[in-house]
Short mmCIF file of C-alpha atoms in Angstrom, two decimals:
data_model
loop_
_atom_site.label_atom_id
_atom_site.label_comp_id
_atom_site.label_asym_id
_atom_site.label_seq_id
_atom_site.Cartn_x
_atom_site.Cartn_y
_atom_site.Cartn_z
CA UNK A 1 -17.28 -8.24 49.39
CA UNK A 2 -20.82 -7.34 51.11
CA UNK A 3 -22.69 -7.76 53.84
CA UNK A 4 -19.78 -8.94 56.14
CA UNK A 5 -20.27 -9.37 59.80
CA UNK A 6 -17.29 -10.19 62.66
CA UNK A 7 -18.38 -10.93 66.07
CA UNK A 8 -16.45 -10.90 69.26
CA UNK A 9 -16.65 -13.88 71.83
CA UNK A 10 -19.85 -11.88 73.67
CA UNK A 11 -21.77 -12.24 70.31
CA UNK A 12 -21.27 -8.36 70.35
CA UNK A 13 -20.62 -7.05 66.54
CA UNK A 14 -17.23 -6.12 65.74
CA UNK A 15 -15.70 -3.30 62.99
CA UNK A 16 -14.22 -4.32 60.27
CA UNK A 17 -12.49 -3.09 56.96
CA UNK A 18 -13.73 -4.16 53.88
CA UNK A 19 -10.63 -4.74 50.99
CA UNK A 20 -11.50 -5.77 47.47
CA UNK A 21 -9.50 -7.20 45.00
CA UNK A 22 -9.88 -7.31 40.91
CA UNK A 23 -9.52 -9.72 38.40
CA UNK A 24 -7.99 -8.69 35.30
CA UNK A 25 -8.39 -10.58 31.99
CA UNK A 26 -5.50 -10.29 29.93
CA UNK A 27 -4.77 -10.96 25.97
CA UNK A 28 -1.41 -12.10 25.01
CA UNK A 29 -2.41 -13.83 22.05
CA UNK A 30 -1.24 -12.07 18.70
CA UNK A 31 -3.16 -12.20 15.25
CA UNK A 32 -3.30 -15.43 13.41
CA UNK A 33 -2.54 -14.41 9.64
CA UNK A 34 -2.71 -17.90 7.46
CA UNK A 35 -4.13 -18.28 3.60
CA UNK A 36 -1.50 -15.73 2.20
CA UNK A 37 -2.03 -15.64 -1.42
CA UNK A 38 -1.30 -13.76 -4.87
CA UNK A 39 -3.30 -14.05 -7.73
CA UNK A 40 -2.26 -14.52 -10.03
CA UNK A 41 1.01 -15.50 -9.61
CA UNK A 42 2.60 -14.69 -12.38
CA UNK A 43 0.92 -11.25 -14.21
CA UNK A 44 2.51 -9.03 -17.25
CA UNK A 45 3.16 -5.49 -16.95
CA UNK A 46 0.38 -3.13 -15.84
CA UNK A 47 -2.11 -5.45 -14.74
CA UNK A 48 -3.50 -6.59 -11.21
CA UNK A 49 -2.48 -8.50 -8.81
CA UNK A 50 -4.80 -9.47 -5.54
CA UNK A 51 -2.55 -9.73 -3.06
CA UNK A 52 -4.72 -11.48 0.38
CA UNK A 53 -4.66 -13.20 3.55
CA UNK A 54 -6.62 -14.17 5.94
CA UNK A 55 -6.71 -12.25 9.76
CA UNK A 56 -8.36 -13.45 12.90
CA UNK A 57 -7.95 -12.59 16.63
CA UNK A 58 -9.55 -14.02 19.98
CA UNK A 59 -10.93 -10.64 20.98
CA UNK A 60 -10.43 -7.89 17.94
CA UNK A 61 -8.41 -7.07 14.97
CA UNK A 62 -6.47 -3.65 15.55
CA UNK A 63 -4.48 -3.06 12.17
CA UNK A 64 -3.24 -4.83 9.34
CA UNK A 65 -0.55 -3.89 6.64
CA UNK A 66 0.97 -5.28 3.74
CA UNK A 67 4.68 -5.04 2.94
CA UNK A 68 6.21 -5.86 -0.13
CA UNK A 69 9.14 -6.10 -1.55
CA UNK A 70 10.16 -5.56 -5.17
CA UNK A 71 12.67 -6.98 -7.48
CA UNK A 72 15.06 -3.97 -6.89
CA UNK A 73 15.06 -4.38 -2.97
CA UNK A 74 12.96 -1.56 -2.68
CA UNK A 75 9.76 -1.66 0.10
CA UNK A 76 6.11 -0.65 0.25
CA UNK A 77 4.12 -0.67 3.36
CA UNK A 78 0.71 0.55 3.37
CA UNK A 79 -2.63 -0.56 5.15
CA UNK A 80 -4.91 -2.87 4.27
CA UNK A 81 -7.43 -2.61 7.71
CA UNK A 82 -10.29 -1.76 5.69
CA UNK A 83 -9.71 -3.68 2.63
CA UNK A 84 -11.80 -6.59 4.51
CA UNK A 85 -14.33 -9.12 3.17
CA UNK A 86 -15.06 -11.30 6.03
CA UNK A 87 -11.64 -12.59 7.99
CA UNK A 88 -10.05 -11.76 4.59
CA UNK A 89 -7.96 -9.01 4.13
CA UNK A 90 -6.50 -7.50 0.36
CA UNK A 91 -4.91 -5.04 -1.83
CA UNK A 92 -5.70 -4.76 -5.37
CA UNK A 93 -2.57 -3.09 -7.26
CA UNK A 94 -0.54 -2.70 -10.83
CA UNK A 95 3.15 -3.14 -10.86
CA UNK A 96 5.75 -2.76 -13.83
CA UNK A 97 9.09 -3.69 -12.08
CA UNK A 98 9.63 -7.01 -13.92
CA UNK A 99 11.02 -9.87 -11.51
CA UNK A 100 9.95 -11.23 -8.65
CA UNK A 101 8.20 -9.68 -5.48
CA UNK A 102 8.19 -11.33 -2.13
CA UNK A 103 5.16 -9.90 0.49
CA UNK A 104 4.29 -10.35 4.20
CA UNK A 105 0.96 -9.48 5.83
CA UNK A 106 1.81 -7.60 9.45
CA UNK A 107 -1.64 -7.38 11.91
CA UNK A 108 -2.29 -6.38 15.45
CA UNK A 109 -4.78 -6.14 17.90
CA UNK A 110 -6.47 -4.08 19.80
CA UNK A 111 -4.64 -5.21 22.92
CA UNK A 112 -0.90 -4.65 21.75
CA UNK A 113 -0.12 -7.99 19.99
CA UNK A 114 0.83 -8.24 16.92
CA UNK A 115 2.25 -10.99 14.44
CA UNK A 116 4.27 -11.21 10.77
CA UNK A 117 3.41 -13.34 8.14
CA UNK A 118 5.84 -15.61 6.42
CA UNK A 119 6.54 -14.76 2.97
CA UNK A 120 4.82 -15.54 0.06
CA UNK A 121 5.96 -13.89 -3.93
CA UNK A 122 5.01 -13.20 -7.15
CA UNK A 123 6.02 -12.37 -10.26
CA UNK A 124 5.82 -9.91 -13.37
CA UNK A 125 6.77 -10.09 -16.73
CA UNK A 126 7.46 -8.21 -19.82
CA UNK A 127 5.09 -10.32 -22.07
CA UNK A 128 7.44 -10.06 -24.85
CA UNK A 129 10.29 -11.32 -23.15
CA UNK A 130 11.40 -14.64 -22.17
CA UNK A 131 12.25 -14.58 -18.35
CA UNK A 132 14.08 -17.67 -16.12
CA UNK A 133 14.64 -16.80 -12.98
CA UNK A 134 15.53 -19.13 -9.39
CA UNK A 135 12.70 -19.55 -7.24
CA UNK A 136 13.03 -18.63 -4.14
CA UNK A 137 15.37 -16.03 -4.93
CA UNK A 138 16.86 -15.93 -1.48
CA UNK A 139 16.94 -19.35 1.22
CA UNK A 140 17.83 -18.66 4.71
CA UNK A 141 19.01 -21.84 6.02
CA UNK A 142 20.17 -24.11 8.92
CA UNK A 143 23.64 -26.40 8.52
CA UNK A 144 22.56 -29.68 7.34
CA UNK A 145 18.82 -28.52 6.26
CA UNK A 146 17.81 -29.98 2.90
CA UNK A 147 16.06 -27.25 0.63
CA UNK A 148 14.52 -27.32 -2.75
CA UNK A 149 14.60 -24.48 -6.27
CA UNK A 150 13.05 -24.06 -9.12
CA UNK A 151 14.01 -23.11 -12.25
CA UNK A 152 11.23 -20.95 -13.51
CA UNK A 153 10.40 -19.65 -17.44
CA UNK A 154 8.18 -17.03 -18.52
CA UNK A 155 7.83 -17.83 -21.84
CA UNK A 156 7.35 -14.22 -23.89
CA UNK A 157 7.47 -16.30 -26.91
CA UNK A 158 5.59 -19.86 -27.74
CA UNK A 159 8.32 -21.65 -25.70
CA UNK A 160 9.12 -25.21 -27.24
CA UNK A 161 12.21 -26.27 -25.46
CA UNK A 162 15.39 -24.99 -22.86
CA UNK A 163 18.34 -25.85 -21.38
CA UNK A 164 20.71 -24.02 -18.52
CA UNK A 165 23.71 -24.73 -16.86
CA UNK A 166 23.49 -23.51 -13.26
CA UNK A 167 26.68 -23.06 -10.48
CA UNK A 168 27.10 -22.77 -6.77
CA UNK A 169 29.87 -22.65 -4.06
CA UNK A 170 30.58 -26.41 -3.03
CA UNK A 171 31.91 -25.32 0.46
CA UNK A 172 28.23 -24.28 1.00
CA UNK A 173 25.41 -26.29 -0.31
CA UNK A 174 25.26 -29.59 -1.97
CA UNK A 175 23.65 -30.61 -5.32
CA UNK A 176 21.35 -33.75 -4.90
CA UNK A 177 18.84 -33.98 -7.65
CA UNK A 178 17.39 -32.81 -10.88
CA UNK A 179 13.95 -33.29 -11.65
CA UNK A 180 11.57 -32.16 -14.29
CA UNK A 181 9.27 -29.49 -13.69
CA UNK A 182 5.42 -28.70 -14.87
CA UNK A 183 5.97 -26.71 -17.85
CA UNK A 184 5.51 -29.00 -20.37
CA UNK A 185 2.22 -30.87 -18.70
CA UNK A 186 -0.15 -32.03 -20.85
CA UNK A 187 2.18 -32.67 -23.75
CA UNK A 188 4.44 -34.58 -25.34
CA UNK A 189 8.40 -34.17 -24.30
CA UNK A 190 11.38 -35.43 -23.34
CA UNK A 191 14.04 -34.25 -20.96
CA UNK A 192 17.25 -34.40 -19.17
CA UNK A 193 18.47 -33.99 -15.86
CA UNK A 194 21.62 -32.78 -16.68
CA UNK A 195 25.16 -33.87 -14.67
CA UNK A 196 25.92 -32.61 -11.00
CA UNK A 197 29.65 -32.55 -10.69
CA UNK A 198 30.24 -32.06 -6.91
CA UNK A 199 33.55 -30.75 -7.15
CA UNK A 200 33.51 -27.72 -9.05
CA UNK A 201 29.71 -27.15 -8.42
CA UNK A 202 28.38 -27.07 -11.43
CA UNK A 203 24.57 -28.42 -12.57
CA UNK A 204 25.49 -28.98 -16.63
CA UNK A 205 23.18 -29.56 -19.49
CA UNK A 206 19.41 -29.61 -17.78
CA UNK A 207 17.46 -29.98 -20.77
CA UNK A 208 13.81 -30.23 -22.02
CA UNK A 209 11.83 -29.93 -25.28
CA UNK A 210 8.52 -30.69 -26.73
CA UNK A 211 8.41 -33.85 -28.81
CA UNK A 212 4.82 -32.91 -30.45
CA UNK A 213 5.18 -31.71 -33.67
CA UNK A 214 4.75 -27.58 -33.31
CA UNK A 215 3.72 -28.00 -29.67
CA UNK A 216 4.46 -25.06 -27.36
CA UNK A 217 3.53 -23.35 -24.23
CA UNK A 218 2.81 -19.89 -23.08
CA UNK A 219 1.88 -20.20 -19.17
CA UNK A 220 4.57 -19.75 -17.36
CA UNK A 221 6.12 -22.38 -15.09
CA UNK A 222 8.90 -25.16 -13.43
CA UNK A 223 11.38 -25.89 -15.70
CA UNK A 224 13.00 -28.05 -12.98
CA UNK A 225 13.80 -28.52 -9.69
CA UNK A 226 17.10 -28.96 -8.19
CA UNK A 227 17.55 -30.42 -4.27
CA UNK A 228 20.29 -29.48 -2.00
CA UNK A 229 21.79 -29.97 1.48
CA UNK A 230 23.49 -26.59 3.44
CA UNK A 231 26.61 -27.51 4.52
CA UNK A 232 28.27 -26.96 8.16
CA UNK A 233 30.25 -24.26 6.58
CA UNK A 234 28.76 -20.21 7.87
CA UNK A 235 27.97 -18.06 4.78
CA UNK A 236 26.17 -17.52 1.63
CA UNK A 237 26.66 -18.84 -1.94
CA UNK A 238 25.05 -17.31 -5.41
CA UNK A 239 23.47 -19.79 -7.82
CA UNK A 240 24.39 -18.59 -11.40
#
C-alpha cells in the first residue's frame, strides 16, 4: 500500500498505519514420471541394459533415483539426476543375476514433492540355458479383480516346441483362460490350451510346437497367457 490519505470530517488529514500483506505462491504438485522403459527387455549375462523414464515438473526437477530390484530380493538405489537427455532420465548398467528384475524411477522437486513410479521389469539370461519363468512374478490384487500371466521362455537353445503344467490355490484365484502367446509368430505351429480343472487347481497339458519342418526360435517370448479372477478369500497363493 502507498500513498494513502484519511481525512477527518474538517477535510483536516488524519494518521494512519500502513499494514501490508503477502501473497505466497505455493507448489504442491509432485514430479510426473511416465515412459518407464528397459531396453532391451530381455539381455544375456554381462551386457547392458538402458534402464529410462521420462521426468517433468511445473516449476523444477530436484532429484531423481532409480531403484531396482533383483531376482534374489536384493535392492539398488542410486541417482540418476544427471543422467539427463532432455525430460529423459537413464542408467546404463551390466547385470549377471539371471531372472527377472522389477525397477521404479523415484523424483522430487525442488519444492519438497516428490512421486514413485509404478513398476516396470526386465530380464537376464544365461544364453545357454533355457529359462520359463511367470510374468509378473508377484500380483497385488483386489477381491474380485481379474488379472492376466504369462508364461515366458528364454530359449538358450533353438527352441522348437514346450509344454507345462502350472498349479494354484483354488480358495484364492480362479483359472479362466489359456491362450497362445507370441513366441512362435511368424511361423508355422500348432498348439493347445491345455485343461483348467477348477477343483484341484491345476492348468494341465499347455502345449505348443513348430509345425515347419526344422523351424525354431531364439528370441525370447509368451508362451501363453493364462486369465484369472482373485477371489473374496484374504491371502496369497504360489503358481507352480
Amino acid at each position: 500500500l502507498s500513498n494513502i490519505i484519511a481525512g477527518h470530517p474538517d477535510a483536516t488529514e488524519a494518521p494512519t498505519t500502513i499494514s501490508n500483506g503477502s501473497v505466497t505462491l505455493i507448489d504442491t504438485t509432485p514430479p510426473l514420471i511416465t515412459n518407464l522403459t528397459a531396453n532391451p527387455l530381455y539381455q544375456s549375462t554381462g551386457n547392458t541394459v538402458n534402464l529410462s523414464g521420462m521426468v517433468i515438473d511445473n516449476i523444477q526437477i530436484g532429484n531423481v533415483f532409480l531403484e531396482i530390484i533383483y531376482p534374489d530380493e536384493s535392492t539398488e538405489n542410486f541417482s540418476i539426476t544427471f543422467n539427463q537427455t532432455g525430460d529423459t532420465y537413464y542408467s546404463n548398467k551390466t547385470f549377471n543375476q539371471i531372472g527377472q528384475y522389477n525397477f521404479t524411477i523415484w523424483a522430487s522437486d525442488t519444492s519438497g514433492n516428490h512421486d514413485r513410479s509404478s513398476v516396470n521389469h526386465f530380464s537376464i539370461y544365461d544364453p545357454t540355458t533355457t529359462i520359463v519363468y511367470i510374468d509378473p512374478g508377484k500380483t497385488y490384487l483386489q477381491p474380485g479383480e481379474t488379472f492376466s500371466i504369462n508364461v515366458t521362455i528364454i530359449p538358450g537353445i533353438p527352441l522348437a516346441g514346450a509344454q507345462f503344467n502350472l498349479s494354484y490355490d483354488p480358495l484364492f484365484i480362479t483359472a479362466h483362460s489359456v491362450v497362445p502367446g507370441d513366441i512362435f509368430n511368424g511361423l508355422s505351429y500348432y498348439t493347445m490350451n491345455g485343461t483348467i480343472n477348477h477343483s484341484t487347481g491345476i492348468i494341465s497339458n499347455v502345449a505348443g510346437a513348430i509345425t515347419s519342418p526344422g523351424g525354431s526360435v531364439l528370441v525370447p517370448g509368451s508362451f501363453a497367457t493364462i486369465t484369472f479372477t482373485a477371489q473374496k478369500l484374504l491371502g496369497t497363493t504360489s503358481l507352480t
